[in-house]
Short mmCIF file of C-alpha atoms in Angstrom, two decimals:
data_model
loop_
_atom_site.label_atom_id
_atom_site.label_comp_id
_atom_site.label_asym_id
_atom_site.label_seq_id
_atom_site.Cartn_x
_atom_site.Cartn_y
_atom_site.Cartn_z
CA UNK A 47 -24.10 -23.96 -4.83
CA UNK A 48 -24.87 -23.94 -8.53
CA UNK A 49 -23.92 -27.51 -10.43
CA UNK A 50 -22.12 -24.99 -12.84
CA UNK A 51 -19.69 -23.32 -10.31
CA UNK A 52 -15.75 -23.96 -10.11
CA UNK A 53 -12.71 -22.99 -8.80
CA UNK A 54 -9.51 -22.74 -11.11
CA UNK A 55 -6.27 -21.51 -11.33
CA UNK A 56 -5.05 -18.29 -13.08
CA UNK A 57 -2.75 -19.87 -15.89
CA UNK A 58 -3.29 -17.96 -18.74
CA UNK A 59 -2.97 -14.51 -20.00
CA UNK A 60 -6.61 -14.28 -20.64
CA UNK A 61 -7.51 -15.90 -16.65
CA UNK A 62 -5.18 -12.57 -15.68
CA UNK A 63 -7.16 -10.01 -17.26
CA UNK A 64 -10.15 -11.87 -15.52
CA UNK A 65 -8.86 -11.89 -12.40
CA UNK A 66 -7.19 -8.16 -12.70
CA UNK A 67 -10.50 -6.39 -13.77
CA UNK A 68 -12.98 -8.80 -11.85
CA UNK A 69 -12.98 -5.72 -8.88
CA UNK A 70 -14.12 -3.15 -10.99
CA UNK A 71 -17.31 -4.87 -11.92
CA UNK A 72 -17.48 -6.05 -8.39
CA UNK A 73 -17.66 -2.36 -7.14
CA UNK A 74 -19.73 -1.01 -10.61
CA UNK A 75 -21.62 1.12 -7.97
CA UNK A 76 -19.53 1.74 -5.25
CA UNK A 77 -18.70 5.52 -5.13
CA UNK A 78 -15.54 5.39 -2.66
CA UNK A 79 -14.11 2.13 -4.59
CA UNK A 80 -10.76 3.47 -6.52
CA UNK A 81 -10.04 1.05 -9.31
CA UNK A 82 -6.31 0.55 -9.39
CA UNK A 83 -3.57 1.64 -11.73
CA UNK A 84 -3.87 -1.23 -14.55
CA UNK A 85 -0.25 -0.69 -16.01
CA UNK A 86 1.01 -1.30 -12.49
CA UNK A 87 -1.47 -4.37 -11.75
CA UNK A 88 0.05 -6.09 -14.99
CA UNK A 89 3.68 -5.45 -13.81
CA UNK A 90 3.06 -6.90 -9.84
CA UNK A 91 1.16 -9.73 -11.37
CA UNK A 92 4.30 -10.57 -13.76
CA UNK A 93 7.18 -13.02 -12.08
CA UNK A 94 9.78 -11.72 -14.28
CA UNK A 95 9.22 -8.16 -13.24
CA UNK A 96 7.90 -8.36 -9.52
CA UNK A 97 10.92 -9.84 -7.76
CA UNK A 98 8.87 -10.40 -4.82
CA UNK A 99 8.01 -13.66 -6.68
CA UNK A 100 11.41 -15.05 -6.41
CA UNK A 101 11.44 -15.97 -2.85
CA UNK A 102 7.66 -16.87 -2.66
CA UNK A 103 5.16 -20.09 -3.49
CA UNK A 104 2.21 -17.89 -5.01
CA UNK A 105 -1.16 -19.08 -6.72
CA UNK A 106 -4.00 -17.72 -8.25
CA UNK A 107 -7.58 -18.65 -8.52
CA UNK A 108 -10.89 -17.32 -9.90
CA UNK A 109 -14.32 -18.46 -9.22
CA UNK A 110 -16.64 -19.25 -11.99
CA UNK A 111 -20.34 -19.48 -11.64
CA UNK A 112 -22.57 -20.41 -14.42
CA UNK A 113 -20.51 -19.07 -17.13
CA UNK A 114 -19.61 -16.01 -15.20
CA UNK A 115 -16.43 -15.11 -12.91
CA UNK A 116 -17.73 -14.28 -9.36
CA UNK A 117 -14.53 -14.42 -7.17
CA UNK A 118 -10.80 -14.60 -7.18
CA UNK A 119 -8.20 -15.19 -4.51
CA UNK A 120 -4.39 -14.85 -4.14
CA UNK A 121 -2.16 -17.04 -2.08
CA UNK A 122 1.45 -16.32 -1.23
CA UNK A 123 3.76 -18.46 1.07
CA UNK A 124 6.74 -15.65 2.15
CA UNK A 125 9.67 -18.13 2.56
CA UNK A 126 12.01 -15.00 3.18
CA UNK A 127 9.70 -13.78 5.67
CA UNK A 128 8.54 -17.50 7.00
CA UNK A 129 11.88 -18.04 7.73
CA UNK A 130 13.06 -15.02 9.35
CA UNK A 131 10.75 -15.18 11.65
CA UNK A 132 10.63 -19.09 11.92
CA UNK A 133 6.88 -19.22 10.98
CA UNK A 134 4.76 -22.05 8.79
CA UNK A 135 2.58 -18.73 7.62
CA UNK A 136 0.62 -18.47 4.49
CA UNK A 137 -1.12 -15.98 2.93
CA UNK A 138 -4.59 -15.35 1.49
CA UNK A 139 -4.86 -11.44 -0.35
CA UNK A 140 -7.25 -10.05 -3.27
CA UNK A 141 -10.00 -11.51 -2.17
CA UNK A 142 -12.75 -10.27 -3.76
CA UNK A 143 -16.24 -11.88 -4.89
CA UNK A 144 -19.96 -10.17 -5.17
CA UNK A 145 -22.47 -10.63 -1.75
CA UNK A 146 -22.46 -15.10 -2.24
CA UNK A 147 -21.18 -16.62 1.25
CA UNK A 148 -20.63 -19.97 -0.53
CA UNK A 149 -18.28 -18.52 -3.19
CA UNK A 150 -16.15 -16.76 -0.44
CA UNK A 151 -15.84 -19.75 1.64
CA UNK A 152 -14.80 -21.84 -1.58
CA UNK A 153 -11.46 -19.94 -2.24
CA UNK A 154 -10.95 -19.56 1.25
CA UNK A 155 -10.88 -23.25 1.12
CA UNK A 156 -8.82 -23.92 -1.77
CA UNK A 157 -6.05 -21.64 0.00
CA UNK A 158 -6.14 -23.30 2.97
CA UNK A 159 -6.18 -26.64 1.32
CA UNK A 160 -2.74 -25.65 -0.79
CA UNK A 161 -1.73 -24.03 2.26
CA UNK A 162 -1.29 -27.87 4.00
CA UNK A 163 -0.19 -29.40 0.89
CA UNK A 164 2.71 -26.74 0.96
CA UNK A 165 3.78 -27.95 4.57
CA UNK A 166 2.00 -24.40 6.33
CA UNK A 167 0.21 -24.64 9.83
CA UNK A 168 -1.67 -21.06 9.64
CA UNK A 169 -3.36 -19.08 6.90
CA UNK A 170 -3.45 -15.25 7.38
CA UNK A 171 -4.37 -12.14 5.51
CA UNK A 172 -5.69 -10.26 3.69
CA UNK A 173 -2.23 -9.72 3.63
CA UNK A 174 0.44 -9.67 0.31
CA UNK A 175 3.83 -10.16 -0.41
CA UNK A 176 4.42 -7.25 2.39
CA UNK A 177 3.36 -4.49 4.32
CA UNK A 178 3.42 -2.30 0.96
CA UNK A 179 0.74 -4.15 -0.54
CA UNK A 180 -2.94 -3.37 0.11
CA UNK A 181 -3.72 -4.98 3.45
CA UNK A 182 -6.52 -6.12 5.74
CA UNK A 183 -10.07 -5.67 5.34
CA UNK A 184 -12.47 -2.06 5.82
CA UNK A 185 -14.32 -2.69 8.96
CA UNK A 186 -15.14 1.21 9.45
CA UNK A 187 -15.43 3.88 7.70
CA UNK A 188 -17.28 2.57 4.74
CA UNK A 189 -18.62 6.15 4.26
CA UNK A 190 -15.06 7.66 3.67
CA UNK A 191 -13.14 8.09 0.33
CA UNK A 192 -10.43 5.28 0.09
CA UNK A 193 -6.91 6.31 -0.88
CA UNK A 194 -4.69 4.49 -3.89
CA UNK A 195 -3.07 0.91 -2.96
CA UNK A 196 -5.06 0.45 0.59
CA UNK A 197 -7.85 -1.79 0.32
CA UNK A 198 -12.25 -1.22 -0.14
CA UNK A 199 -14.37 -3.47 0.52
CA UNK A 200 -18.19 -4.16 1.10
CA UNK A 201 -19.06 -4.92 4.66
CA UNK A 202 -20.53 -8.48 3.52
CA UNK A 203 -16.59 -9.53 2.92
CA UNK A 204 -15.79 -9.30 6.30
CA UNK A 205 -18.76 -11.17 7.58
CA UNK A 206 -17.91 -13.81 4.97
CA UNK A 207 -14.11 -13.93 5.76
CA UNK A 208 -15.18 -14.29 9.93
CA UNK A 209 -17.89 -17.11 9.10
CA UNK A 210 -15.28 -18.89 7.67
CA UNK A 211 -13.50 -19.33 10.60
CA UNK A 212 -10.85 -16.49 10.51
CA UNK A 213 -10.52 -13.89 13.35
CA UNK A 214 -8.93 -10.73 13.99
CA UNK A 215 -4.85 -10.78 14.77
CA UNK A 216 -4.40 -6.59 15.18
CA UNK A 217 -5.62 -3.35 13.73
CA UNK A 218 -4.31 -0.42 11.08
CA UNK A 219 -5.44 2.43 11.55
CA UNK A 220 -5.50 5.37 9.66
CA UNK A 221 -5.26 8.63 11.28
CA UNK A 222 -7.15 11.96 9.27
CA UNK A 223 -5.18 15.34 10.29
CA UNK A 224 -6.53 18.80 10.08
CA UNK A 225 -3.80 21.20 8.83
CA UNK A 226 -4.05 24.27 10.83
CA UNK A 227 -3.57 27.58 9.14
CA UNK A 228 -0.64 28.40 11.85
CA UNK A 229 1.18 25.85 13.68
CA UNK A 230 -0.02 25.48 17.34
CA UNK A 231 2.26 27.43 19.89
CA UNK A 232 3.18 24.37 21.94
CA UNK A 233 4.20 22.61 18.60
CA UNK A 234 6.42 25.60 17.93
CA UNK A 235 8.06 25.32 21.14
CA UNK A 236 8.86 21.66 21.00
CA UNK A 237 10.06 22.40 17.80
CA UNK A 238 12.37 25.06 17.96
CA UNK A 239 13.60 22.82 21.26
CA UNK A 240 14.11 19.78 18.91
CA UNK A 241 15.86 22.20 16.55
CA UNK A 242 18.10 23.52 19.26
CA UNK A 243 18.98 19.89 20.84
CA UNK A 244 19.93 18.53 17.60
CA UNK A 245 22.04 21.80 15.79
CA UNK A 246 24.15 19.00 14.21
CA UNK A 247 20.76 18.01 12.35
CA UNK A 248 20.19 19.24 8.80
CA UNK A 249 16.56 19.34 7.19
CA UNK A 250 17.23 19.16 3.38
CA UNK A 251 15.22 20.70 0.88
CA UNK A 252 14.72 18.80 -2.07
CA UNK A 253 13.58 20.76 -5.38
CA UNK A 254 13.19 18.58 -8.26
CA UNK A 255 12.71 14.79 -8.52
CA UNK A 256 16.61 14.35 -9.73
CA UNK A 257 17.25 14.99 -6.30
CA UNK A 258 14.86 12.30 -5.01
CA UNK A 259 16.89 9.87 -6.66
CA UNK A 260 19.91 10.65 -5.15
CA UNK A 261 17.94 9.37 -1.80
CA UNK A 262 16.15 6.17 -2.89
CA UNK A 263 18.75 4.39 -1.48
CA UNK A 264 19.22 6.11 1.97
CA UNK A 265 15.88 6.48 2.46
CA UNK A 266 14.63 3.05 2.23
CA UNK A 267 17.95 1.44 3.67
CA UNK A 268 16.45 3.17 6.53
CA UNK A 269 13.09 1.88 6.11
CA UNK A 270 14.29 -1.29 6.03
CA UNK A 271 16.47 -0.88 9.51
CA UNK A 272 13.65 0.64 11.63
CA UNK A 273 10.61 -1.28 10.03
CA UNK A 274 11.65 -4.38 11.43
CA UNK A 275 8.88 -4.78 13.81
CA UNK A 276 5.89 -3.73 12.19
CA UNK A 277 3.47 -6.75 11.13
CA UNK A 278 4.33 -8.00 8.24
CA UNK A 279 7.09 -6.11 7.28
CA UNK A 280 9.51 -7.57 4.62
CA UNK A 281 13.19 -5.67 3.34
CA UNK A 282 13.75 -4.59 0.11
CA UNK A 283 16.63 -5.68 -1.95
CA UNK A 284 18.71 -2.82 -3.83
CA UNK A 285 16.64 -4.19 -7.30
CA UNK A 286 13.14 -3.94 -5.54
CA UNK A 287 14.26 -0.28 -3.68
CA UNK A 288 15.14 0.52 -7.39
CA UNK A 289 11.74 -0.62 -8.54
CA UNK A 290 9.70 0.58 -6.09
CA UNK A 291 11.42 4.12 -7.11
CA UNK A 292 10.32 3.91 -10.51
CA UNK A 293 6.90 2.90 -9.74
CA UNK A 294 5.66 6.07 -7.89
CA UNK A 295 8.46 8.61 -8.85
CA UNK A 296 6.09 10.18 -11.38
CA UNK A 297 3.96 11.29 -9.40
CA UNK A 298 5.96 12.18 -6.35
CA UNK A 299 6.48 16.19 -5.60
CA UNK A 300 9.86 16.83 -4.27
CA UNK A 301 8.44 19.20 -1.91
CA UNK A 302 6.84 16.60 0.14
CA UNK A 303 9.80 14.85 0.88
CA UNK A 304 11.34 15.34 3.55
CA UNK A 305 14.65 14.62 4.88
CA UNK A 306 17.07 14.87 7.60
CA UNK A 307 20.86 14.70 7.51
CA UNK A 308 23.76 14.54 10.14
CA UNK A 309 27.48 16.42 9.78
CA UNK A 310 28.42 13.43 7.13
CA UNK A 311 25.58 14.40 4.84
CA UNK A 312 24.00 10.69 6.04
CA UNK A 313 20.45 10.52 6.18
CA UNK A 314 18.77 9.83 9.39
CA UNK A 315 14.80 10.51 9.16
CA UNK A 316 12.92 11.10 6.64
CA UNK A 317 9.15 11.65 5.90
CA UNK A 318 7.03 11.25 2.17
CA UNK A 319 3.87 12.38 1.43
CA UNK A 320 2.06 12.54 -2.14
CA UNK A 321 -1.19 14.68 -3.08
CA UNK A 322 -4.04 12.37 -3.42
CA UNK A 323 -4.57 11.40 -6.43
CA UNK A 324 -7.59 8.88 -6.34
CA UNK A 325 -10.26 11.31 -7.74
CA UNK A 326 -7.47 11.56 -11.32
CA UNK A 327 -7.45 7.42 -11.21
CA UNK A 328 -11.12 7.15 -10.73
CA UNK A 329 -11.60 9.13 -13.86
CA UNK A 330 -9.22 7.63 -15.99
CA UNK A 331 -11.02 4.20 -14.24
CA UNK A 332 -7.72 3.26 -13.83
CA UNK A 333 -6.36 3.50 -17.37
CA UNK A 334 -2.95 6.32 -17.55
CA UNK A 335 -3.01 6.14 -21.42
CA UNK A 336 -3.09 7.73 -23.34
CA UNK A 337 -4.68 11.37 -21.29
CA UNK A 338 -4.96 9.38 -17.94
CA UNK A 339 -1.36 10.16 -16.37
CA UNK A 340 -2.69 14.30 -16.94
CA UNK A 341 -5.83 13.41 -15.21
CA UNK A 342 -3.90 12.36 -12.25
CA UNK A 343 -1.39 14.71 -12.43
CA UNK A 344 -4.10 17.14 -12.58
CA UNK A 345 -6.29 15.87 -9.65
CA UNK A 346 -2.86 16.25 -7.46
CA UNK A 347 -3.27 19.98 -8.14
CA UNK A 348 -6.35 19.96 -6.98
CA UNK A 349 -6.91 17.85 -4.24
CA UNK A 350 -6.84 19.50 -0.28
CA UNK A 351 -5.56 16.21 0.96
CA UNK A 352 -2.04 14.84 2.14
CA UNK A 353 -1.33 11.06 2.33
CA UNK A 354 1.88 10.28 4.21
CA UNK A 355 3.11 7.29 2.91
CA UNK A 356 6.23 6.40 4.39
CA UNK A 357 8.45 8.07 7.52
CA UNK A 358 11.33 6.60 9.69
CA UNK A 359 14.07 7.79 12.10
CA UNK A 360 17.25 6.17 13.14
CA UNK A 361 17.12 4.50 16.35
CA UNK A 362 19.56 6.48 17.78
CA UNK A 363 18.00 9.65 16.85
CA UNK A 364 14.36 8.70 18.41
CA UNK A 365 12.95 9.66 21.15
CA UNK A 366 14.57 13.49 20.37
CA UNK A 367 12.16 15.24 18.81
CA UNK A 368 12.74 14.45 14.86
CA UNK A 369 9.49 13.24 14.47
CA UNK A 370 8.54 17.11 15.65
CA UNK A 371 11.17 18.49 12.96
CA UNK A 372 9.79 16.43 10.18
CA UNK A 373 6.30 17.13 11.43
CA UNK A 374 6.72 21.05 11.08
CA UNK A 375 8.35 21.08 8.03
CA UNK A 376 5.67 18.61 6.52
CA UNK A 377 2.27 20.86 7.88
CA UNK A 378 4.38 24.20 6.76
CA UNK A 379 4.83 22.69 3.04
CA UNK A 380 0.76 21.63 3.22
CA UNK A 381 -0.06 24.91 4.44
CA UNK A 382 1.18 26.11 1.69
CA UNK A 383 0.20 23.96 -0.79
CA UNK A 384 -3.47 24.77 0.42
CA UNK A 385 -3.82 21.61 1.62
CA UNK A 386 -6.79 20.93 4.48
CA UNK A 387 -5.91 17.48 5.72
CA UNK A 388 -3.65 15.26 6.01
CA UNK A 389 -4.41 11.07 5.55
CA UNK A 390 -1.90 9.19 7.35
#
């Protein structure tokens, strides 16, 4: 290790912007790589306005090495989550550094060692304030485009993050869908079946993205019931449902939301899904002012792929065939939207 190198925290504005456009150098050449959406970066990154920070221990740190920044490193402690679940857990997330073993290692280190001075008995990660952050490491795959807010990496950082001791606790995987020009017969059935068992069951087509708002609320009140048991998984408070609303509303298309109601008008499933739109940030590199946002929105227009982002049912209602309804009415509305797959 260089006589020059060093490990410090992110305390000023001018460490931030370091630390917040160290990837994009990092992956200069990497063609799947999507930087991410810099107005949005500045806003998560920002105590006052991501109120994920109030019930969390966080730091920051960048690696310097002579005269240049070659790493960084997040570490979060969840106390909402910790004691929920009646864990010592913390957190290690954004790591990201060039091909250098010894720099990896370093901030691995420094969380670890913070980790213990904040009374914590495991580090894991990559992992964020939640399940809705970028999470994990690419292990396979490397050869396929990468979708908005999930995470790309070399292959080198997860050699580096194993020699360091760390080993593998589960696996996300994400699931690529053909849309079929007509939906299967057998799918038909079990959906007109589904349809017929639950007549008291209302799918609810939304039109414009005033009408989404009116089902922020339900929709992730429900998320926050049924997501209980996925790794990871933190609630959202009525101020963080409202902000994580305004974040992606702009580019949601009502059409891809989907939602079921009972004989009260209550919703009980729902299912979201957004036109890619990584080829529109990858052009703008990341920037949505001032022409980026139409890059975006035009790349939506364009693209042939479908990400599902979000989905839940009531427990009462599983097990019933929803997840067929929702299903149907999601491949119809890509079908028509000329849409080839679908990334879930």
């Amino acid at each position: 290790m260089s006589n020059s190198f060093r490990i410090f925290k992110v305390e000023t504005k001018k460490h931030l912007k370091s630390y917040i456009h160290l990837p994009a150098k990092i992956h200069k050449n990497h063609s799947n790589w999507v930087p991410p959406i810099y107005m949005d970066e500045w806003i998560f990154y920002n105590p006052k306005k991501n109120l994920a920070f109030a019930h969390s221990t966080t730091t920051m740190l960048l690696a310097e090495k002579d005269g240049e920044i070659v790493g960084r490193i997040m570490g979060i402690i969840n106390h909402q989550y910790n004691d929920k679940l009646g864990v010592k857990d913390a957190r290690f997330c954004f790591l990201e550094t060039y091909n250098d073993l010894e720099v990896a290692k370093a901030l691995l280190k420094e969380i670890e060692e913070w980790a213990i001075e904040n009374g914590m008995e495991r580090v894991i990660g990559p992992l964020g304030f939640s399940d809705k952050d970028p999470q994990g490491l690419l292990i396979e795959g490397f050869d396929e485009p990468t979708v908005i807010a999930t995470n790309c990496n070399f292959p080198y950082l997860v050699d580096f993050v194993e020699q360091a001791g760390y080993e593998k606790e589960l696996d996300l995987v994400v699931y690529k869908v053909d849309v079929p020009k007509e939906i299967p017969e057998f799918y038909q059935k079990v959906y007109e079946r589904a349809c017929s068992s639950n007549s008291n069951l209302r799918l609810v087509n939304i039109k414009s993205k005033k009408e989404i708002r009116q089902y922020v609320k339900p929709v992730l009140t429900l998320v926050n019931e049924t997501f209980t048991g996925i790794y990871g998984f933190a609630e959202l408070t009525d101020k963080e449902m409202v902000e994580f609303a305004e974040r992606y509303i702009i580019v949601l298309n009502p059409r891809f939301l989907k939602v079921i109601v009972d004989e009260k008008n209550e919703v009980v499933a729902f299912i979201l899904g957004m036109p890619d739109l990584s080829e529109g940030v990858k052009k703008s590199r990341g920037y949505m002012f001032p022409i980026g946002v139409f890059n975006v929105l035009k790349s939506q227009k364009k693209t042939k792929q479908l990400n599902l982002l979000l989905g839940a049912i009531k427990p009462e209602y599983q097990n019933k065939g929803i997840s067929t309804m929702l299903g149907v009415a999601m491949l119809e509305e890509a079908v028509n939207a000329g849409m080839t797959h679908i990334d879930s």
